[in-house]
Short mmCIF file of C-alpha atoms in Angstrom, two decimals:
data_model
loop_
_atom_site.label_atom_id
_atom_site.label_comp_id
_atom_site.label_asym_id
_atom_site.label_seq_id
_atom_site.Cartn_x
_atom_site.Cartn_y
_atom_site.Cartn_z
CA MET A 1 -65.45 18.08 30.35
CA SER A 2 -63.00 17.50 28.41
CA THR A 3 -61.90 14.31 30.11
CA ALA A 4 -65.27 13.27 30.12
CA ALA A 5 -65.43 13.48 26.40
CA ASP A 6 -62.24 11.48 26.18
CA GLU A 7 -63.51 8.39 28.10
CA SER A 8 -65.14 6.22 25.25
CA ASP A 9 -66.92 3.92 28.47
CA PRO A 10 -70.18 5.74 29.08
CA VAL A 11 -69.88 4.02 32.93
CA LEU A 12 -66.73 5.50 33.52
CA ALA A 13 -67.52 8.94 31.65
CA ASP A 14 -71.11 9.06 33.91
CA PRO A 15 -68.75 10.26 37.62
CA LEU A 16 -66.66 12.39 35.71
CA ILE A 17 -69.61 14.08 33.69
CA GLN A 18 -71.16 14.29 37.50
CA GLU A 19 -68.13 16.05 38.76
CA THR A 20 -68.25 18.80 35.85
CA ALA A 21 -71.86 19.97 37.75
CA TYR A 22 -69.50 20.41 40.61
CA THR A 23 -66.47 22.06 39.01
CA CYS A 24 -68.82 24.53 37.28
CA GLU A 25 -70.02 27.55 39.10
CA THR A 26 -73.12 28.10 37.22
CA GLY A 27 -75.36 26.42 34.68
CA GLU A 28 -74.63 28.77 31.80
CA GLU A 29 -70.27 27.52 32.63
CA TRP A 30 -71.38 23.80 32.63
CA GLU A 31 -73.46 24.54 29.09
CA ALA A 32 -70.75 26.12 27.85
CA ALA A 33 -68.38 23.70 28.59
CA LEU A 34 -71.20 21.22 27.16
CA GLN A 35 -71.00 23.27 23.95
CA GLU A 36 -67.70 22.75 23.43
CA HIS A 37 -67.18 19.26 24.41
CA PRO A 38 -70.05 17.65 23.56
CA GLY A 39 -68.73 14.07 23.54
CA ALA A 40 -68.74 14.14 26.91
CA MET A 41 -72.48 12.77 26.83
CA GLY A 42 -71.48 11.18 23.83
CA LEU A 43 -73.00 13.77 21.49
CA THR A 44 -72.09 15.85 18.13
CA GLU A 45 -71.81 19.28 17.75
CA GLN A 46 -74.85 19.46 15.61
CA ALA A 47 -77.17 17.43 18.38
CA ASP A 48 -79.49 19.43 20.30
CA LEU A 49 -78.16 19.95 23.85
CA SER A 50 -81.23 21.14 25.65
CA GLY A 51 -82.41 19.25 28.88
CA SER A 52 -78.63 17.91 29.01
CA LEU A 53 -78.07 19.81 32.35
CA GLU A 54 -81.08 19.01 34.03
CA MET A 55 -80.78 14.81 33.49
CA VAL A 56 -77.33 15.73 35.19
CA CYS A 57 -78.75 17.73 38.07
CA PHE A 58 -81.42 14.84 38.31
CA THR A 59 -78.70 12.80 40.11
CA VAL A 60 -76.41 15.68 41.45
CA ARG A 61 -78.94 18.20 42.78
CA ASP A 62 -76.57 20.10 45.32
CA ALA A 63 -73.98 21.08 42.73
CA PRO A 64 -73.37 24.51 42.06
CA ALA A 65 -74.29 24.14 38.39
CA CYS A 66 -77.67 22.85 39.39
CA THR A 67 -78.96 25.73 41.49
CA ASP A 68 -81.22 26.97 39.75
CA VAL A 69 -82.52 23.66 37.49
CA GLU A 70 -85.42 22.19 38.66
#
């Protein structure tokens, strides 16, 4: 997630964010990583992060972090 947060180009950050859904074993782990690095999704620490995992899981439904996401 930190690598995605460091990437300023959203097109290049997108595959990095998707990779995090495969790296994290649960949705809770993924959300904790995003909480620590909200810049990965172009957000700030004050942003509402709800729904972020659902957006990622729309394209990587088979990722471990997406197991319980509908």
